[in-house]
Tab-separated table of C-alpha atoms in Angstrom:
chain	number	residue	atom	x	y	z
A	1	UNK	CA	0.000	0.000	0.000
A	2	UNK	CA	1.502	3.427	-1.031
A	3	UNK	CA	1.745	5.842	2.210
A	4	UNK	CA	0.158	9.042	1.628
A	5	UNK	CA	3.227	11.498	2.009
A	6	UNK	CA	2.139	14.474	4.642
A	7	UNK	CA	3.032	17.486	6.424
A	8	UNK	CA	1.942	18.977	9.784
A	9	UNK	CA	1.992	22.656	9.843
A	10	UNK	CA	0.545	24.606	13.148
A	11	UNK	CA	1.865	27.798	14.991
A	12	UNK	CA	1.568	26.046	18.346
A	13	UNK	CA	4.408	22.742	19.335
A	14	UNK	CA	1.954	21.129	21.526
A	15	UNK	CA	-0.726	20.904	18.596
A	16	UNK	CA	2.005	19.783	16.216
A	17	UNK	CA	3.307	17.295	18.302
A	18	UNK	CA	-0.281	15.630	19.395
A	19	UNK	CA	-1.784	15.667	15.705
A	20	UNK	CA	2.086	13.580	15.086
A	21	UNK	CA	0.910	10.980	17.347
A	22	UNK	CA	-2.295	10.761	15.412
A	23	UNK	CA	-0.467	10.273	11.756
A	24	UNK	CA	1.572	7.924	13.677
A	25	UNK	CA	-1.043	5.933	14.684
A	26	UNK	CA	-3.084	5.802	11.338
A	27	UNK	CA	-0.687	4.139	9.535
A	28	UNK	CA	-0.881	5.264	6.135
A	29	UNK	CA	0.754	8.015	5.975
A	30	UNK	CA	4.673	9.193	5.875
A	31	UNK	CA	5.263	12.505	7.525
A	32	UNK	CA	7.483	14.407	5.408
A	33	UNK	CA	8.213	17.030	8.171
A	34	UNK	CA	6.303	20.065	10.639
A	35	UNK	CA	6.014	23.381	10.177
A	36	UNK	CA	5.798	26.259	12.600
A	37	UNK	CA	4.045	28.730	9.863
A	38	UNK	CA	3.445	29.074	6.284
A	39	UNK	CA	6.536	30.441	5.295
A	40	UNK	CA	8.303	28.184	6.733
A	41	UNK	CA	5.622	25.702	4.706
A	42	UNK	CA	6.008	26.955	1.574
A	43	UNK	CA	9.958	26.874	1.035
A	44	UNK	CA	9.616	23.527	1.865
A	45	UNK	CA	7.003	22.674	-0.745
A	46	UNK	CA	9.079	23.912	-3.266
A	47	UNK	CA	11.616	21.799	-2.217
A	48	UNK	CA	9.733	18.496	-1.010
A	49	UNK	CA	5.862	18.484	-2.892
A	50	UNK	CA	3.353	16.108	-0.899
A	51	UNK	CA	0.137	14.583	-1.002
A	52	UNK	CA	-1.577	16.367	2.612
A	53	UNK	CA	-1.216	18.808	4.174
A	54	UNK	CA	-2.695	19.211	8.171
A	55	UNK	CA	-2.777	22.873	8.340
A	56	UNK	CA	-3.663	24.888	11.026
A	57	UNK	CA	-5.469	28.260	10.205
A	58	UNK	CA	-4.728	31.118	12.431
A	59	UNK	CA	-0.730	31.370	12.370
A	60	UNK	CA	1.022	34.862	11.818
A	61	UNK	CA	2.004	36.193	9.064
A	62	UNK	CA	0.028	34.361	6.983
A	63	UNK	CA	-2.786	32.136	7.498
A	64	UNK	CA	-3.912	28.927	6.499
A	65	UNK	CA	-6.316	29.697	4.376
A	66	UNK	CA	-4.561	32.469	2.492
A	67	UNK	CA	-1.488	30.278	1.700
A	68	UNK	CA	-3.507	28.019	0.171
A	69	UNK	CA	-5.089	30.910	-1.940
A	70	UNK	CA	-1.667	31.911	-3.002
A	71	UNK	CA	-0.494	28.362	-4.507
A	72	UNK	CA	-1.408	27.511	-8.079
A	73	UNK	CA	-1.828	23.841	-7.596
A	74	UNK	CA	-2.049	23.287	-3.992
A	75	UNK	CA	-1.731	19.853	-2.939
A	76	UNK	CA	-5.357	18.027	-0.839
A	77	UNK	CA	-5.763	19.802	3.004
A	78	UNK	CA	-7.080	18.521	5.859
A	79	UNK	CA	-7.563	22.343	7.807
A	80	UNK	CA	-7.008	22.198	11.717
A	81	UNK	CA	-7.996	25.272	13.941
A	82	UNK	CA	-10.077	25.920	17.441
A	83	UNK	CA	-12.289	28.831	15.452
A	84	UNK	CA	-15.578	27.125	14.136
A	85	UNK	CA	-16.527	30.538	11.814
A	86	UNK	CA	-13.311	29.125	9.029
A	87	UNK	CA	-15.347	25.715	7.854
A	88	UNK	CA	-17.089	28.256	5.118
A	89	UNK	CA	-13.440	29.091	3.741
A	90	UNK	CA	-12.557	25.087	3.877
A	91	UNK	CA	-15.282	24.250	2.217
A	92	UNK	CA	-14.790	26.818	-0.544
A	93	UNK	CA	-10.841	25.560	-1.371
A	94	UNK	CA	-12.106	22.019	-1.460
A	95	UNK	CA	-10.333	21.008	1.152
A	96	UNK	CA	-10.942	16.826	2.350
A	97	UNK	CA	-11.764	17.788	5.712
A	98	UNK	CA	-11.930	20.539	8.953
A	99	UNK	CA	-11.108	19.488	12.406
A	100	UNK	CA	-11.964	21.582	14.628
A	101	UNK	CA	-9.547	21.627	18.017
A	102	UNK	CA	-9.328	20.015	20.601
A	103	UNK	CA	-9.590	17.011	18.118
A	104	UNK	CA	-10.237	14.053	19.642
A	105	UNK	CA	-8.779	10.470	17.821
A	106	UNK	CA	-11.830	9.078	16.253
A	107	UNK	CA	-12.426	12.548	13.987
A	108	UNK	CA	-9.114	12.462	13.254
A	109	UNK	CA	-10.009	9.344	11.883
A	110	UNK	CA	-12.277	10.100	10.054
A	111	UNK	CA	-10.541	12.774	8.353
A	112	UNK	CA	-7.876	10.230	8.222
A	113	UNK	CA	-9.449	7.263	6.354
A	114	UNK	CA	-11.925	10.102	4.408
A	115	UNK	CA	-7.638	11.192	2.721
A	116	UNK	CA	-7.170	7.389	2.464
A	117	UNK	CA	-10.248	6.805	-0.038
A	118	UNK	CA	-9.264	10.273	-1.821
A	119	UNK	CA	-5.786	8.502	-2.952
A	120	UNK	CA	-6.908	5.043	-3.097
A	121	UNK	CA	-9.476	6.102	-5.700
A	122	UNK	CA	-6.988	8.533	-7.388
A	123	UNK	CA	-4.139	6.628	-7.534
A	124	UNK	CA	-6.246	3.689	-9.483
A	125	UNK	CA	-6.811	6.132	-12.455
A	126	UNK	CA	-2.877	4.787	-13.282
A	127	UNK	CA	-4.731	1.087	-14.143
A	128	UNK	CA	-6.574	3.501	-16.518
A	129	UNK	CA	-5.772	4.622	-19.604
A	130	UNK	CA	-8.405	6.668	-21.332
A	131	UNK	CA	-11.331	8.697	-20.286
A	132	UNK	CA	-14.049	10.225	-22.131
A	133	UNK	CA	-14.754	13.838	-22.353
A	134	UNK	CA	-18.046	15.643	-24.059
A	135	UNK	CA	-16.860	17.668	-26.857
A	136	UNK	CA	-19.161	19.142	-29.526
A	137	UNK	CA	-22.145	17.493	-28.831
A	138	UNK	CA	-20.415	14.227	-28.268
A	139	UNK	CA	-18.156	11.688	-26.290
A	140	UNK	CA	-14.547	11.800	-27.263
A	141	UNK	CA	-12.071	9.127	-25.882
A	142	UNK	CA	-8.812	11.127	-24.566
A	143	UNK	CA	-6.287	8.040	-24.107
A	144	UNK	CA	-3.689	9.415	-21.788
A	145	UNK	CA	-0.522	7.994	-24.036
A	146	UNK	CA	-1.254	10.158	-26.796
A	147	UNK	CA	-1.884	13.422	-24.416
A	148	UNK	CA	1.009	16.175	-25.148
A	149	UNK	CA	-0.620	18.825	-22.283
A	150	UNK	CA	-3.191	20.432	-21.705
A	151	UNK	CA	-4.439	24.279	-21.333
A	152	UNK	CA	-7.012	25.603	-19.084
A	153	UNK	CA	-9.039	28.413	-19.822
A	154	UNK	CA	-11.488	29.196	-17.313
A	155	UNK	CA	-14.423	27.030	-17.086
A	156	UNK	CA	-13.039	24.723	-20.712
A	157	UNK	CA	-10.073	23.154	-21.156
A	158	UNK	CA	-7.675	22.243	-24.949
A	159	UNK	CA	-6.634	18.984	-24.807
A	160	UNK	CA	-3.502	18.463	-27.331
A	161	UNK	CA	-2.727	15.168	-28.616
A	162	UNK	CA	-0.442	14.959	-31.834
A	163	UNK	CA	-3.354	14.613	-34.104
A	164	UNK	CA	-6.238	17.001	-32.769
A	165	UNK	CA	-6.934	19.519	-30.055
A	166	UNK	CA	-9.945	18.215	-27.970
A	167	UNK	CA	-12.262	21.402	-26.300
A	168	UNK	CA	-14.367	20.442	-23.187
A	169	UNK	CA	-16.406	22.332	-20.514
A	170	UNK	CA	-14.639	21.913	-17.332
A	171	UNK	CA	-12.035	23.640	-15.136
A	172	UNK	CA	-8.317	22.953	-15.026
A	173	UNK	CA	-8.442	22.049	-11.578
A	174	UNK	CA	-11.365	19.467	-12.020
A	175	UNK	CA	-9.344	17.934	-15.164
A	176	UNK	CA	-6.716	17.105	-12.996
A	177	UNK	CA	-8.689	14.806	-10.737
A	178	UNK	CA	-9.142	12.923	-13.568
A	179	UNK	CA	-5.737	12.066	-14.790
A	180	UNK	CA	-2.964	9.618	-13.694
A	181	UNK	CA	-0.959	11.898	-11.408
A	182	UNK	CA	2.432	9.972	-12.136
A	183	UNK	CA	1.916	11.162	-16.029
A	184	UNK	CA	0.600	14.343	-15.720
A	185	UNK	CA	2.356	17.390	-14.148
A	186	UNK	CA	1.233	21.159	-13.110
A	187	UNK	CA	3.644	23.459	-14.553
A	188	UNK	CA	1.344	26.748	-14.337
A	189	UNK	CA	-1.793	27.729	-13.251
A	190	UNK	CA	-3.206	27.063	-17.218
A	191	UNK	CA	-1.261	24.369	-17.851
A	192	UNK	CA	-0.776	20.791	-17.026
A	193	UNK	CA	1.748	18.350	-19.583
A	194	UNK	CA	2.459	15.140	-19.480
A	195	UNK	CA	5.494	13.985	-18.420
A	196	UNK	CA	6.726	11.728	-21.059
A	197	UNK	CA	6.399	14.127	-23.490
A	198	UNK	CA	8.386	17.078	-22.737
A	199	UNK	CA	11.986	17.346	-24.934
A	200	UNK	CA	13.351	19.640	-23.635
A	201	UNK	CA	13.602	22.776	-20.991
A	202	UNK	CA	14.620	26.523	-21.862
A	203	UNK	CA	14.893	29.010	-19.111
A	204	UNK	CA	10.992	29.006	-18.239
A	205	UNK	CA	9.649	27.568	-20.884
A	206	UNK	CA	8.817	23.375	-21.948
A	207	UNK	CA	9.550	21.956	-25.226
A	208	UNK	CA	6.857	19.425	-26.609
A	209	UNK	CA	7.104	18.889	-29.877
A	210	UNK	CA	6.834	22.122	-31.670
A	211	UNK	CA	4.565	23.607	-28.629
A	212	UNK	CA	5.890	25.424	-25.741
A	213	UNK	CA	4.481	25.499	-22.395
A	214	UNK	CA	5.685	28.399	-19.724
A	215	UNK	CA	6.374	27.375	-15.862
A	216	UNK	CA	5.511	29.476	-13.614
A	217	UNK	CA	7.854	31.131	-11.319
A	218	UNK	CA	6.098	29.743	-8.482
A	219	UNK	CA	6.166	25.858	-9.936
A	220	UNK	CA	9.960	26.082	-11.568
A	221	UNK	CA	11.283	24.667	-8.694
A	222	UNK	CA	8.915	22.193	-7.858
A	223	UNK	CA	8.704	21.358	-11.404
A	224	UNK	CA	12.703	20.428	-11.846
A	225	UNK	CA	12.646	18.769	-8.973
A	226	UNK	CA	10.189	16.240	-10.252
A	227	UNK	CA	11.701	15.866	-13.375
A	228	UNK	CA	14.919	15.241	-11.846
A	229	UNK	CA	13.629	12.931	-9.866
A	230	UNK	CA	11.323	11.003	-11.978
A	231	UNK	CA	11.393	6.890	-11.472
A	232	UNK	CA	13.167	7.215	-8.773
């Protein structure tokens, strides 16, 4: 069974250290590390990119909510925090889950096993290899092989394959869901490309094919790093 890879990030050590106990216990995850604050959270995302996040709300600086906000492809949260009036905001950044503190063991559970499902059901899109899209007035079978990237564009998305460019009524973010995430890579906010297809890299831009696909400043590191360390 693959561990779901995790951080704990919370402002206070004694909430850090109980909610490690808890991932401890579980048994399905690997914690990656704890952070005292989102700063702190964030240059270590562009280091180390993970699956979870626990992540309290109200820290300084910046708070939970708004550092999620500020990422382009954030990866699934689980929000912690003692003030009940924040569920609205979880909710709204389709977050898995909001525990609200003290947290006693069986919600964290919950939470816990509610993550589980999320990657066990995500990570067995890789046994898949196509999915159909409606396009036109019809169904069109995307198989993932023959995907070069793909471009968001508010509420529709361009699917490029060699041979056509496939236009569907969806967001970027709700695309994603959908693909094999060991393929398929955010390198901006518009654009996700798949991994066996890029040829080459050029200061901030992707070579596929004749296309070109920009990073983002805020994904160029996280983006080499995966490449670098792809099959691994």
């Amino acid at each position: 069974m693959a561990l779901i890879s995790c951080i704990i990030t919370d402002d206070e050590p004694f909430a850090r250290k109980g909610l490690e106990g808890y991932v401890k216990k579980a048994g399905f995850f690997d914690l990656k590390a704890q952070c005292e604050d989102a700063m702190e959270l964030g240059a270590l995302l562009a280091q180390q990119p993970v699956d979870l996040l626990f992540l309290d709300i109200q820290m300084p600086h910046l708070t939970g909510v708004e550092f999620i906000r500020s990422l382009p492809n954030p990866p699934k949260v689980i929000f912690t925090t003692a003030f009940k009036e924040y569920a609205t905001d979880g909710f709204d950044l389709d977050v898995l889950d909001y525990l609200l503190k003290p947290i006693p063991f069986e919600r964290f559970m919950k939470a816990a096993f509610k993550a589980k499902d999320y990657f066990d059901l995500r990570n067995n899109t890789d046994s898949v290899d196509y999915l159909f899209v409606k396009s036109n007035g019809k169904l069109e079978k995307i198989i993932f092989d023959e995907v070069l990237f793909i471009k968001g564009m508010e509420n529709y998305v361009e699917v490029y394959t060699p041979a056509r460019k496939i236009i569907t009524h969806s967001t970027l973010r709700a695309f994603a869901e959908k693909l094999p995430p060991r393929k398929f890579m955010q390198t901006h906010k518009s654009y996700i490309v798949a991994n066996n297809k890029i040829t080459s890299i050029e200061g901030n831009m992707l070579h596929i094919g004749t296309f070109e696909v920009p990073i983002s400043r805020q994904l160029k590191e996280q983006v080499m790093h995966a490449l670098i360390n792809q099959g691994r």
